[in-house]
Amino acid sequence: MDGRPLTNEEFWQQLVARNCGRTDPLRHRNKLVLLLAGIAGLRESELTLITIGLFVSSTGELREFVVLPEQITRDGFERPFLMSNPALKDALEQYLSWLRESGIHSHPSKHHLGLDATAPLLVNDKGQPFSMQSRGEGAQSPAAMNKLLDRMIRQAGLADAGVNRLSLVRTAVVEGYRAGMSTTDLMITTGFSAETVSVILAMDVAQYSPLADWFVQRKEVKVKRLEAFKKRRRFMI
């Protein structure tokens, strides 16, 4: 199932752990990118265009409630999401500390923790903002962010296990539902339709459903029986 939601173990023990090792100088950046995608449900273009000021107030406080402006969202409408997840908040705090220590997006003012509020939040491997690539007729693609996420998925050994970039936002839907969010809440925070939310939740159920397992296992047994029959027939001829 391509683009399936990740299991909890796959997300934390493989995707996050294998891309955020202690010796990796970009571990704080990598972790925040993955958590913003897999917990908050941000898309690649949104990850590219979000600014520091969306997350940090002028007094230096981290915002509990973030509203993505319509200019950067996938559907052209403002979209709110909560930063209440402890792991996500911790990842943001560590990343902002890393920015200040590295002198990235620094600002002479003491506001916004001494960072430039208008600067893109996330930076590439060289400490520069991720770029958007022109696709003609005014369309733009977050090619650089796409490459980063693809690379981290491969690094985690999940690229051949039905996981791709779409899996991250689908994981955010599943985790939000498990945390008690209603379908309406998920529609507001992810921008998905009610039908799409239902389909994503069904995809997750299929991963753990005994009924789904039974059908998959039955198909595997049929394939093995057919292969065994072919081998026996070869010897009989």
XYZ file of C-alpha atoms in Angstrom, residues 43 74 166 170 173 183 187 190-203:
21
model
C 3.023 19.629 3.309
C -2.134 23.773 -0.354
C 2.348 11.354 1.489
C -1.562 10.660 6.553
C -4.347 12.411 10.447
C -13.269 14.296 11.733
C -10.572 18.569 8.196
C -5.167 19.253 7.595
C -7.274 20.750 4.817
C -8.536 17.319 3.786
C -12.167 16.593 2.954
C -14.282 14.368 5.205
C -14.078 11.615 2.598
C -10.283 11.791 2.419
C -9.979 11.711 6.214
C -12.184 8.613 6.300
C -10.096 6.900 3.622
C -6.861 7.631 5.522
C -8.290 6.279 8.764
C -9.419 3.163 6.914
C -5.882 2.727 5.571
